[in-house]
mmCIF file of C-alpha atoms and ligand atoms in Angstrom:
data_model
loop_
_atom_site.group_PDB
_atom_site.id
_atom_site.type_symbol
_atom_site.label_atom_id
_atom_site.label_comp_id
_atom_site.label_asym_id
_atom_site.label_seq_id
_atom_site.Cartn_x
_atom_site.Cartn_y
_atom_site.Cartn_z
ATOM 1 C CA MET Y 182 -10.039 25.148 -0.993
ATOM 2 C CA LYS Y 183 -6.889 24.548 0.354
ATOM 3 C CA ALA Y 184 -4.553 21.570 -1.340
ATOM 4 C CA LEU Y 185 -1.083 19.844 -1.524
ATOM 5 C CA ARG Y 186 0.182 20.417 -4.518
ATOM 6 C CA LEU Y 187 2.570 19.359 -6.558
ATOM 7 C CA GLU Y 188 3.814 21.629 -8.369
ATOM 8 C CA SER Y 189 7.086 19.963 -10.302
ATOM 9 C CA ILE Y 190 9.160 17.699 -9.645
ATOM 10 C CA GLY Y 191 10.537 18.921 -6.014
ATOM 11 C CA ARG Y 192 8.335 21.552 -5.527
ATOM 12 C CA LEU Y 193 5.042 20.456 -2.827
ATOM 13 C CA THR Y 194 3.151 23.246 -2.080
ATOM 14 C CA LEU Y 195 0.149 24.151 -0.090
ATOM 15 C CA ALA Y 196 -2.526 26.282 -2.651
ATOM 16 C CA ASP Y 197 -5.529 27.829 -2.400
ATOM 17 C CA VAL Y 198 -7.596 25.999 -5.315
ATOM 18 C CA GLU Y 199 -11.457 26.086 -6.762
ATOM 19 C CA LYS Y 200 -13.225 23.150 -5.007
ATOM 20 C CA PRO Y 201 -13.801 21.233 -8.029
ATOM 21 C CA LEU Y 202 -17.455 20.447 -9.491
ATOM 22 C CA PRO Y 203 -18.688 16.691 -9.983
ATOM 23 C CA GLY Y 204 -19.154 15.696 -13.355
ATOM 24 C CA PRO Y 205 -22.180 13.525 -14.417
ATOM 25 C CA HIS Y 206 -20.318 10.194 -13.193
ATOM 26 C CA ASP Y 207 -18.263 11.848 -9.924
ATOM 27 C CA LEU Y 208 -18.458 12.311 -6.231
ATOM 28 C CA LEU Y 209 -17.452 15.143 -4.550
ATOM 29 C CA VAL Y 210 -16.275 14.479 -1.447
ATOM 30 C CA ARG Y 211 -15.119 15.729 2.160
ATOM 31 C CA VAL Y 212 -11.888 14.462 2.764
ATOM 32 C CA GLU Y 213 -11.735 13.048 6.324
ATOM 33 C CA ALA Y 214 -8.601 11.276 6.708
ATOM 34 C CA CYS Y 215 -5.449 10.370 3.660
ATOM 35 C CA GLY Y 216 -2.321 8.418 3.858
ATOM 36 C CA ILE Y 217 0.979 8.979 3.260
ATOM 37 C CA CYS Y 218 2.492 6.735 1.303
ATOM 38 C CA GLY Y 219 5.953 5.865 -0.211
ATOM 39 C CA THR Y 220 5.178 6.484 -3.483
ATOM 40 C CA ASP Y 221 4.121 10.414 -2.481
ATOM 41 C CA ARG Y 222 7.613 10.602 -1.893
ATOM 42 C CA HIS Y 223 8.550 8.854 -4.930
ATOM 43 C CA LEU Y 224 6.276 10.850 -6.610
ATOM 44 C CA LEU Y 225 8.327 14.055 -5.231
ATOM 45 C CA HIS Y 226 11.883 12.877 -6.549
ATOM 46 C CA GLY Y 227 10.545 12.503 -9.747
ATOM 47 C CA GLU Y 228 11.142 8.660 -9.362
ATOM 48 C CA PHE Y 229 7.239 7.676 -10.112
ATOM 49 C CA ARG Y 230 5.768 9.603 -13.295
ATOM 50 C CA SER Y 231 3.258 11.601 -12.163
ATOM 51 C CA LYS Y 232 1.472 14.675 -14.047
ATOM 52 C CA PRO Y 233 2.439 18.128 -11.916
ATOM 53 C CA PRO Y 234 0.837 20.183 -11.001
ATOM 54 C CA VAL Y 235 -1.411 17.769 -9.170
ATOM 55 C CA THR Y 236 -2.777 17.195 -5.843
ATOM 56 C CA LEU Y 237 -1.209 14.215 -4.126
ATOM 57 C CA GLY Y 238 -2.423 11.441 -1.335
ATOM 58 C CA HIS Y 239 -3.671 8.576 -2.836
ATOM 59 C CA GLU Y 240 -4.829 6.728 0.494
ATOM 60 C CA PHE Y 241 -8.584 8.736 0.967
ATOM 61 C CA CYS Y 242 -11.990 8.456 2.742
ATOM 62 C CA GLY Y 243 -14.247 10.693 3.144
ATOM 63 C CA ILE Y 244 -17.686 11.739 2.994
ATOM 64 C CA VAL Y 245 -19.970 11.843 -0.343
ATOM 65 C CA GLU Y 246 -21.396 15.626 -0.696
ATOM 66 C CA ALA Y 247 -22.494 16.231 -3.652
ATOM 67 C CA VAL Y 248 -22.914 13.582 -6.499
ATOM 68 C CA GLY Y 249 -23.130 14.047 -10.855
ATOM 69 C CA THR Y 250 -26.151 14.097 -12.317
ATOM 70 C CA GLU Y 251 -26.190 10.124 -13.499
ATOM 71 C CA VAL Y 252 -25.534 9.115 -9.744
ATOM 72 C CA SER Y 253 -28.193 7.201 -8.377
ATOM 73 C CA ASP Y 254 -27.186 4.684 -6.207
ATOM 74 C CA ILE Y 255 -25.585 6.627 -3.463
ATOM 75 C CA ALA Y 256 -26.719 9.261 -0.899
ATOM 76 C CA ILE Y 257 -25.233 12.032 0.484
ATOM 77 C CA GLY Y 258 -23.460 12.053 3.416
ATOM 78 C CA ALA Y 259 -22.083 8.137 2.543
ATOM 79 C CA ARG Y 260 -18.616 7.482 3.969
ATOM 80 C CA ILE Y 261 -16.271 5.947 1.334
ATOM 81 C CA THR Y 262 -13.112 5.076 0.522
ATOM 82 C CA GLY Y 263 -11.784 5.122 -2.927
ATOM 83 C CA ASP Y 264 -9.642 2.631 -4.940
ATOM 84 C CA PRO Y 265 -7.647 5.526 -7.243
ATOM 85 C CA ASN Y 266 -7.023 3.168 -9.794
ATOM 86 C CA ILE Y 267 -8.923 3.953 -12.760
ATOM 87 C CA ALA Y 268 -8.417 1.391 -15.696
ATOM 88 C CA CYS Y 269 -9.491 2.883 -19.051
ATOM 89 C CA GLY Y 270 -11.610 -0.891 -19.645
ATOM 90 C CA THR Y 271 -10.816 -1.083 -23.062
ATOM 91 C CA CYS Y 272 -7.258 -1.670 -23.786
ATOM 92 C CA PRO Y 273 -6.167 -5.608 -24.100
ATOM 93 C CA GLN Y 274 -5.093 -5.572 -20.579
ATOM 94 C CA CYS Y 275 -8.705 -4.387 -19.265
ATOM 95 C CA HIS Y 276 -10.108 -7.115 -21.984
ATOM 96 C CA ALA Y 277 -7.695 -9.641 -20.279
ATOM 97 C CA GLY Y 278 -9.256 -8.454 -16.963
ATOM 98 C CA ARG Y 279 -6.197 -7.232 -15.340
ATOM 99 C CA VAL Y 280 -7.059 -4.118 -14.998
ATOM 100 C CA ASN Y 281 -3.823 -2.968 -12.571
ATOM 101 C CA LEU Y 282 -1.922 -3.399 -15.783
ATOM 102 C CA CYS Y 283 -4.240 -1.022 -17.871
ATOM 103 C CA ARG Y 284 -1.726 0.788 -20.576
ATOM 104 C CA ASN Y 285 -3.275 3.842 -19.691
ATOM 105 C CA LEU Y 286 -3.657 3.809 -15.922
ATOM 106 C CA GLN Y 287 -4.887 6.802 -14.303
ATOM 107 C CA ALA Y 288 -4.583 6.858 -11.038
ATOM 108 C CA ILE Y 289 -6.004 9.928 -8.488
ATOM 109 C CA GLY Y 290 -3.170 11.377 -6.339
ATOM 110 C CA ILE Y 291 -0.732 10.880 -9.059
ATOM 111 C CA HIS Y 292 -2.422 11.683 -12.809
ATOM 112 C CA ARG Y 293 -5.338 13.317 -11.398
ATOM 113 C CA ASP Y 294 -5.738 15.317 -8.269
ATOM 114 C CA GLY Y 295 -6.368 13.557 -4.960
ATOM 115 C CA GLY Y 296 -6.821 13.040 -1.097
ATOM 116 C CA PHE Y 297 -4.337 15.488 0.414
ATOM 117 C CA ALA Y 298 -7.404 18.141 -0.241
ATOM 118 C CA GLU Y 299 -10.196 19.549 1.356
ATOM 119 C CA TYR Y 300 -11.794 17.934 -1.250
ATOM 120 C CA VAL Y 301 -11.620 14.997 -3.467
ATOM 121 C CA LEU Y 302 -13.271 13.932 -6.924
ATOM 122 C CA VAL Y 303 -13.847 9.981 -7.447
ATOM 123 C CA PRO Y 304 -15.162 8.643 -10.088
ATOM 124 C CA ARG Y 305 -18.421 6.917 -8.414
ATOM 125 C CA LYS Y 306 -17.181 3.415 -10.048
ATOM 126 C CA GLN Y 307 -13.484 3.502 -7.788
ATOM 127 C CA ALA Y 308 -16.036 4.625 -4.321
ATOM 128 C CA TYR Y 309 -16.967 2.064 -1.689
ATOM 129 C CA GLU Y 310 -19.090 2.832 1.069
ATOM 130 C CA ILE Y 311 -18.122 1.979 4.225
ATOM 131 C CA PRO Y 312 -19.250 2.264 7.934
ATOM 132 C CA SER Y 313 -20.863 5.554 8.339
ATOM 133 C CA ASP Y 314 -19.618 4.567 11.987
ATOM 134 C CA LEU Y 315 -15.613 3.566 11.030
ATOM 135 C CA ASP Y 316 -13.190 5.658 11.636
ATOM 136 C CA PRO Y 317 -12.237 7.879 9.072
ATOM 137 C CA VAL Y 318 -8.460 7.595 9.889
ATOM 138 C CA HIS Y 319 -9.597 2.788 9.809
ATOM 139 C CA GLY Y 320 -11.002 3.921 5.900
ATOM 140 C CA ALA Y 321 -8.009 5.498 5.191
ATOM 141 C CA PHE Y 322 -6.068 1.978 5.215
ATOM 142 C CA CYS Y 323 -8.467 0.388 2.655
ATOM 143 C CA GLU Y 324 -6.453 1.126 -0.212
ATOM 144 C CA PRO Y 325 -3.058 0.084 1.201
ATOM 145 C CA LEU Y 326 -4.388 -3.167 2.978
ATOM 146 C CA ALA Y 327 -5.642 -3.508 -0.801
ATOM 147 C CA CYS Y 328 -2.598 -3.479 -2.455
ATOM 148 C CA CYS Y 329 -1.243 -6.209 0.646
ATOM 149 C CA LEU Y 330 -4.097 -8.770 -0.068
ATOM 150 C CA HIS Y 331 -3.951 -8.363 -3.368
ATOM 151 C CA GLY Y 332 0.026 -9.770 -2.642
ATOM 152 C CA VAL Y 333 -1.528 -12.485 0.069
ATOM 153 C CA ASP Y 334 -3.756 -13.970 -2.720
ATOM 154 C CA MET Y 335 -0.983 -14.115 -5.196
ATOM 155 C CA ALA Y 336 1.014 -15.712 -2.753
ATOM 156 C CA GLY Y 337 -2.070 -18.473 -2.570
ATOM 157 C CA ILE Y 338 -0.982 -18.759 1.998
ATOM 158 C CA ARG Y 339 -3.161 -21.338 2.625
ATOM 159 C CA ALA Y 340 -4.144 -22.873 6.670
ATOM 160 C CA GLY Y 341 -0.655 -23.867 7.748
ATOM 161 C CA SER Y 342 1.438 -22.617 5.978
ATOM 162 C CA SER Y 343 4.592 -20.652 6.807
ATOM 163 C CA VAL Y 344 5.722 -17.465 5.473
ATOM 164 C CA VAL Y 345 8.339 -14.860 5.717
ATOM 165 C CA VAL Y 346 7.795 -11.343 5.278
ATOM 166 C CA LEU Y 347 10.798 -8.963 4.382
ATOM 167 C CA GLY Y 348 10.285 -5.490 5.766
ATOM 168 C CA GLY Y 349 8.444 -4.179 8.725
ATOM 169 C CA GLY Y 350 6.812 -1.295 6.789
ATOM 170 C CA VAL Y 351 3.124 -0.579 7.235
ATOM 171 C CA ILE Y 352 2.875 -2.926 4.418
ATOM 172 C CA GLY Y 353 4.651 -5.535 5.994
ATOM 173 C CA LEU Y 354 3.579 -4.986 8.942
ATOM 174 C CA LEU Y 355 -0.516 -5.240 7.148
ATOM 175 C CA VAL Y 356 0.834 -8.499 4.692
ATOM 176 C CA VAL Y 357 1.397 -10.386 8.456
ATOM 177 C CA GLN Y 358 -1.376 -9.724 9.320
ATOM 178 C CA LEU Y 359 -3.508 -11.137 6.253
ATOM 179 C CA ALA Y 360 -1.029 -13.917 6.311
ATOM 180 C CA ARG Y 361 -2.132 -14.628 9.355
ATOM 181 C CA LEU Y 362 -6.033 -14.782 8.570
ATOM 182 C CA ALA Y 363 -5.856 -16.625 5.533
ATOM 183 C CA GLY Y 364 -4.048 -19.203 7.658
ATOM 184 C CA ALA Y 365 -0.593 -19.118 8.194
ATOM 185 C CA THR Y 366 1.047 -21.156 11.577
ATOM 186 C CA THR Y 367 3.987 -19.539 11.314
ATOM 187 C CA VAL Y 368 4.329 -16.000 9.708
ATOM 188 C CA ILE Y 369 8.330 -14.960 10.613
ATOM 189 C CA LEU Y 370 8.967 -10.750 9.666
ATOM 190 C CA SER Y 371 13.215 -9.026 9.734
ATOM 191 C CA THR Y 372 13.091 -5.264 9.944
ATOM 192 C CA ARG Y 373 16.183 -3.949 11.232
ATOM 193 C CA GLN Y 374 14.351 -1.426 13.979
ATOM 194 C CA ALA Y 375 13.286 -3.329 17.276
ATOM 195 C CA GLU Y 376 10.872 -1.009 17.688
ATOM 196 C CA LYS Y 377 8.709 -2.217 14.731
ATOM 197 C CA ARG Y 378 10.215 -6.133 15.382
ATOM 198 C CA ARG Y 379 8.098 -5.582 18.573
ATOM 199 C CA LEU Y 380 5.072 -4.076 16.977
ATOM 200 C CA ALA Y 381 4.805 -6.978 14.202
ATOM 201 C CA GLU Y 382 4.741 -9.803 17.005
ATOM 202 C CA GLU Y 383 2.602 -7.475 18.538
ATOM 203 C CA VAL Y 384 -0.050 -7.766 15.194
ATOM 204 C CA GLY Y 385 0.261 -11.628 14.990
ATOM 205 C CA ALA Y 386 4.176 -12.294 13.525
ATOM 206 C CA THR Y 387 5.017 -16.022 15.205
ATOM 207 C CA ALA Y 388 8.540 -14.778 15.504
ATOM 208 C CA THR Y 389 11.014 -11.847 14.083
ATOM 209 C CA VAL Y 390 14.610 -11.362 13.577
ATOM 210 C CA ASP Y 391 17.109 -8.843 12.957
ATOM 211 C CA PRO Y 392 18.541 -8.505 9.382
ATOM 212 C CA SER Y 393 21.944 -7.718 11.203
ATOM 213 C CA ALA Y 394 22.507 -11.618 11.463
ATOM 214 C CA ASP Y 395 22.218 -13.804 8.620
ATOM 215 C CA THR Y 396 18.089 -13.719 7.698
ATOM 216 C CA VAL Y 397 18.959 -16.526 5.583
ATOM 217 C CA GLU Y 398 20.738 -19.029 8.266
ATOM 218 C CA ARG Y 399 18.674 -18.327 11.073
ATOM 219 C CA ILE Y 400 15.343 -18.712 9.065
ATOM 220 C CA ALA Y 401 16.123 -21.630 6.920
ATOM 221 C CA GLY Y 402 19.375 -23.130 7.732
ATOM 222 C CA LYS Y 403 19.468 -26.284 9.351
ATOM 223 C CA ASP Y 404 19.414 -25.441 12.682
ATOM 224 C CA GLY Y 405 17.053 -22.730 11.886
ATOM 225 C CA LEU Y 406 13.523 -21.776 12.652
ATOM 226 C CA VAL Y 407 12.155 -23.491 8.909
ATOM 227 C CA PRO Y 408 14.894 -25.468 8.421
ATOM 228 C CA GLY Y 409 14.874 -25.814 4.267
ATOM 229 C CA GLY Y 410 12.801 -22.366 3.948
ATOM 230 C CA VAL Y 411 8.881 -22.041 3.872
ATOM 231 C CA ASP Y 412 6.348 -22.108 1.468
ATOM 232 C CA VAL Y 413 6.108 -18.399 0.817
ATOM 233 C CA VAL Y 414 8.368 -15.427 0.840
ATOM 234 C CA ILE Y 415 6.957 -11.853 0.536
ATOM 235 C CA GLU Y 416 9.663 -9.015 -0.243
ATOM 236 C CA CYS Y 417 8.262 -5.930 1.411
ATOM 237 C CA ALA Y 418 11.356 -3.751 1.857
ATOM 238 C CA GLY Y 419 12.244 -2.528 -1.714
ATOM 239 C CA VAL Y 420 15.841 -3.502 -1.227
ATOM 240 C CA ALA Y 421 18.218 -5.393 -2.637
ATOM 241 C CA GLU Y 422 19.393 -7.146 0.129
ATOM 242 C CA THR Y 423 16.062 -8.830 1.130
ATOM 243 C CA VAL Y 424 15.002 -9.376 -2.581
ATOM 244 C CA ARG Y 425 18.598 -11.419 -2.954
ATOM 245 C CA GLN Y 426 17.049 -13.062 -0.237
ATOM 246 C CA SER Y 427 14.144 -13.576 -0.748
ATOM 247 C CA THR Y 428 14.257 -16.777 -3.417
ATOM 248 C CA ARG Y 429 17.066 -18.497 -0.323
ATOM 249 C CA LEU Y 430 14.322 -18.602 2.085
ATOM 250 C CA ALA Y 431 11.697 -20.084 0.298
ATOM 251 C CA LYS Y 432 11.717 -23.942 -0.002
ATOM 252 C CA ALA Y 433 11.488 -26.294 -2.773
ATOM 253 C CA GLY Y 434 8.136 -25.981 -4.680
ATOM 254 C CA GLY Y 435 8.090 -22.455 -2.602
ATOM 255 C CA THR Y 436 6.108 -19.129 -3.394
ATOM 256 C CA VAL Y 437 8.610 -15.363 -3.985
ATOM 257 C CA VAL Y 438 6.140 -12.379 -4.303
ATOM 258 C CA ILE Y 439 7.731 -9.066 -5.201
ATOM 259 C CA LEU Y 440 5.571 -6.334 -3.113
ATOM 260 C CA GLY Y 441 8.075 -3.950 -2.804
ATOM 261 C CA VAL Y 442 8.954 -1.691 -5.623
ATOM 262 C CA MET Y 443 12.938 -0.737 -6.438
ATOM 263 C CA PRO Y 444 14.055 1.620 -7.878
ATOM 264 C CA GLN Y 445 13.277 1.675 -11.935
ATOM 265 C CA GLY Y 446 16.473 0.243 -13.395
ATOM 266 C CA GLU Y 447 18.477 -0.875 -10.398
ATOM 267 C CA THR Y 448 19.277 -4.507 -10.554
ATOM 268 C CA VAL Y 449 19.533 -7.658 -8.385
ATOM 269 C CA GLU Y 450 21.820 -10.846 -8.915
ATOM 270 C CA ILE Y 451 19.534 -14.021 -9.064
ATOM 271 C CA GLU Y 452 20.488 -17.665 -9.352
ATOM 272 C CA PRO Y 453 18.322 -18.988 -11.993
ATOM 273 C CA PHE Y 454 19.477 -22.393 -11.565
ATOM 274 C CA ASP Y 455 18.050 -22.269 -8.244
ATOM 275 C CA ILE Y 456 14.679 -20.704 -9.229
ATOM 276 C CA LEU Y 457 14.686 -23.713 -11.568
ATOM 277 C CA PHE Y 458 15.910 -26.392 -9.568
ATOM 278 C CA ARG Y 459 13.788 -26.239 -6.313
ATOM 279 C CA GLU Y 460 10.532 -24.381 -9.014
ATOM 280 C CA LEU Y 461 10.330 -21.284 -6.663
ATOM 281 C CA ARG Y 462 7.738 -19.398 -8.212
ATOM 282 C CA VAL Y 463 9.409 -15.902 -8.160
ATOM 283 C CA LEU Y 464 5.635 -13.646 -8.382
ATOM 284 C CA GLY Y 465 5.141 -9.668 -8.920
ATOM 285 C CA SER Y 466 2.277 -8.245 -6.796
ATOM 286 C CA PHE Y 467 0.781 -4.661 -8.467
ATOM 287 C CA ILE Y 468 -1.614 -2.434 -7.118
ATOM 288 C CA ASN Y 469 -4.601 -3.868 -6.145
ATOM 289 C CA PRO Y 470 -7.105 -5.012 -8.730
ATOM 290 C CA PHE Y 471 -10.543 -6.618 -7.360
ATOM 291 C CA VAL Y 472 -9.734 -6.133 -4.061
ATOM 292 C CA HIS Y 473 -10.662 -2.965 -2.829
ATOM 293 C CA ARG Y 474 -13.976 -4.101 -1.646
ATOM 294 C CA ARG Y 475 -12.816 -6.841 0.465
ATOM 295 C CA ALA Y 476 -9.980 -4.936 2.239
ATOM 296 C CA ALA Y 477 -12.756 -2.595 3.381
ATOM 297 C CA ASP Y 478 -15.159 -5.153 4.627
ATOM 298 C CA LEU Y 479 -11.762 -6.512 6.279
ATOM 299 C CA VAL Y 480 -11.151 -2.597 7.548
ATOM 300 C CA ALA Y 481 -14.608 -2.543 8.728
ATOM 301 C CA SER Y 482 -14.643 -5.873 10.379
ATOM 302 C CA GLY Y 483 -12.360 -4.877 12.883
ATOM 303 C CA VAL Y 484 -10.142 -7.957 12.661
ATOM 304 C CA ILE Y 485 -7.062 -5.656 10.920
ATOM 305 C CA GLU Y 486 -4.620 -3.774 13.612
ATOM 306 C CA ILE Y 487 -4.533 -0.870 12.849
ATOM 307 C CA ASP Y 488 -4.050 2.261 15.498
ATOM 308 C CA LYS Y 489 -1.126 0.593 16.323
ATOM 309 C CA LEU Y 490 0.534 1.291 12.874
ATOM 310 C CA ILE Y 491 -0.508 4.864 13.079
ATOM 311 C CA SER Y 492 2.520 7.311 13.989
ATOM 312 C CA ARG Y 493 0.182 10.432 13.924
ATOM 313 C CA ARG Y 494 -1.727 12.495 12.490
ATOM 314 C CA VAL Y 495 -0.854 15.955 10.886
ATOM 315 C CA THR Y 496 -2.597 19.235 8.759
ATOM 316 C CA LEU Y 497 -2.261 20.358 5.262
ATOM 317 C CA ASP Y 498 0.180 22.376 6.425
ATOM 318 C CA GLU Y 499 2.540 19.745 8.335
ATOM 319 C CA ALA Y 500 2.006 17.362 5.203
ATOM 320 C CA ALA Y 501 4.667 18.737 2.779
ATOM 321 C CA GLY Y 502 7.721 18.358 5.449
ATOM 322 C CA VAL Y 503 6.308 14.479 6.531
ATOM 323 C CA ILE Y 504 6.673 14.037 2.509
ATOM 324 C CA SER Y 505 9.875 15.875 2.113
ATOM 325 C CA ARG Y 506 11.825 14.224 4.883
ATOM 326 C CA PRO Y 507 12.705 10.546 4.956
ATOM 327 C CA PRO Y 508 9.976 8.826 7.974
ATOM 328 C CA ALA Y 509 11.235 9.129 10.879
ATOM 329 C CA ALA Y 510 12.832 6.473 13.496
ATOM 330 C CA GLY Y 511 10.267 3.687 14.037
ATOM 331 C CA GLU Y 512 7.298 5.901 12.095
ATOM 332 C CA VAL Y 513 4.562 3.495 10.159
ATOM 333 C CA LYS Y 514 1.953 5.442 9.364
ATOM 334 C CA VAL Y 515 1.078 9.273 8.796
ATOM 335 C CA LEU Y 516 -2.455 10.337 8.046
ATOM 336 C CA VAL Y 517 -3.178 13.708 6.650
ATOM 337 C CA ILE Y 518 -6.394 15.036 8.320
ATOM 338 C CA PRO Y 519 -7.490 18.370 6.397
ATOM 339 C CA GLY Y 520 -9.704 19.317 8.429
ATOM 340 C CA ARG Y 521 -7.623 19.691 11.312
ATOM 341 C CA ALA Y 522 -6.734 23.318 12.073
HETATM 342 P P1 NAP M 226 8.622 1.448 3.907
HETATM 343 O O1 NAP M 226 7.750 1.711 5.714
HETATM 344 O O2 NAP M 226 9.815 1.760 4.082
HETATM 345 O O3 NAP M 226 8.512 -0.206 4.775
HETATM 346 C C1 NAP M 226 9.854 -0.860 4.072
HETATM 347 C C2 NAP M 226 10.638 -1.079 5.243
HETATM 348 O O4 NAP M 226 11.303 -1.676 5.199
HETATM 349 C C3 NAP M 226 11.440 -0.545 6.517
HETATM 350 O O5 NAP M 226 9.822 0.126 7.138
HETATM 351 C C4 NAP M 226 12.166 -0.926 6.860
HETATM 352 O O6 NAP M 226 12.085 -0.926 8.283
HETATM 353 C C5 NAP M 226 12.110 -2.103 6.169
HETATM 354 N N1 NAP M 226 14.085 -2.404 5.481
HETATM 355 C C6 NAP M 226 14.555 -1.943 5.368
HETATM 356 N N2 NAP M 226 15.714 -2.364 4.473
HETATM 357 C C7 NAP M 226 15.567 -3.555 5.234
HETATM 358 C C8 NAP M 226 16.521 -5.080 5.194
HETATM 359 N N3 NAP M 226 17.515 -4.741 5.046
HETATM 360 N N4 NAP M 226 15.865 -6.017 5.858
HETATM 361 C C9 NAP M 226 14.918 -5.733 5.893
HETATM 362 N N5 NAP M 226 13.877 -4.581 6.726
HETATM 363 C C10 NAP M 226 14.506 -3.987 5.583
HETATM 364 O O7 NAP M 226 7.966 1.007 3.654
HETATM 365 P P2 NAP M 226 5.684 0.547 3.059
HETATM 366 O O8 NAP M 226 5.016 1.425 3.040
HETATM 367 O O9 NAP M 226 6.053 -0.119 4.596
HETATM 368 O O10 NAP M 226 6.000 -0.316 1.747
HETATM 369 C C11 NAP M 226 6.638 -1.175 1.310
HETATM 370 C C12 NAP M 226 7.048 -1.825 -0.120
HETATM 371 O O11 NAP M 226 6.277 -1.464 -1.094
HETATM 372 C C13 NAP M 226 7.834 -0.023 -0.705
HETATM 373 O O12 NAP M 226 8.675 -0.458 -1.434
HETATM 374 C C14 NAP M 226 6.822 0.201 -1.389
HETATM 375 O O13 NAP M 226 6.582 1.427 -1.952
HETATM 376 C C15 NAP M 226 5.971 -1.300 -1.676
HETATM 377 N N6 NAP M 226 4.647 -1.200 -2.115
HETATM 378 C C16 NAP M 226 4.228 -1.680 -3.466
HETATM 379 C C17 NAP M 226 2.478 -1.562 -3.378
HETATM 380 C C18 NAP M 226 2.169 -3.083 -4.547
HETATM 381 O O14 NAP M 226 1.331 -2.488 -4.975
HETATM 382 N N7 NAP M 226 3.479 -3.308 -4.825
HETATM 383 C C19 NAP M 226 1.620 -1.076 -2.605
HETATM 384 C C20 NAP M 226 2.209 -0.035 -1.644
HETATM 385 C C21 NAP M 226 3.493 -0.067 -1.566
HETATM 386 P P3 NAP M 226 13.455 -1.124 9.242
HETATM 387 O O15 NAP M 226 14.337 0.384 9.223
HETATM 388 O O16 NAP M 226 12.855 -1.685 10.502
HETATM 389 O O17 NAP M 226 14.701 -2.445 8.630
HETATM 390 ZN ZN1 ZN M 227 -6.975 -0.912 -19.953
#
């Protein structure tokens, strides 16, 4: 079968590899769609540790084509979405229920072969069935949506909350929607590209801000949109500027959730006095523990606007080019369709 392999840091090749054989607890899944994520670019450039040679792709959806000898509760032909993050179950973090912080975390598409291929092996416990009539491209959004859901859960958004989302990539645009679903009545998104601001308003942002103006003043200043700041700030850009803004946008007693990934080792100046004096809660949100089922149900219910976030669909042959280049202007999500000629 064809698979897009990270052969070594910086080298991505479309290879012919053996179609995998399911172990006793595995599903063999024919991949219908697999999203390209910023993490794939980080993996290619060695900014995030992986285990090359390995097939990338961790946002996949497909059809169960064969099952291992010990699998009896899922039918051949079922459509599934995969939670790529496999926790060991025995380390102290796993025993404490913090499976996303597992010391031995292994991810499909990062440490073991993933979904940029015609087939992927998925341990049964990592697979979530979705309706057979659900668009598989929507199924491929369950994984990123699950990451956003964990962040929104941590933020504690409630009916009537005010929220600022920093960064209008796919993560920010999904967080906007989840914040509204959680009951936020004010959801302000800050992102540089006008096209993405327009999109944010279409998917539920109550206002958008161009960060070239003074974002903090425009939002939290005395003549701003929410004078004194908002209940919750969710940082979804992963850049120093937005991290710096995040604590200043939260009101006293407010919550800041860092969802964006800044390069390891990079630092940002913060004012501890401000965090103390205004009792801010500053939280990190990493991947998606125990939320994949809810994310899949949300996608299946149709309440999440997904089609507007899809910029294009590409073949396996085209995927290496997409991952090797930075995202094009206006691009939100690109999906690989391995079955496409
Ligand atoms: P992305 O497309 O790179 O989104 C970031 C967006 O931030 C960009 O599209 C950019 O849009 C905007 N941005 C850049 N600088 C900005 C600034 N100064 N002010 C406001 N907006 C700015 O990536 P993504 O896929 O949406 O992911 C967002 C972040 O979440 C990434 O860092 C990713 O690694 C991380 N992530 C984290 C988790 C987790 O588990 N915590 C899971 C998935 C992804 P404009 O060009 O319009 O400004
Ligand atoms: Zn563990």
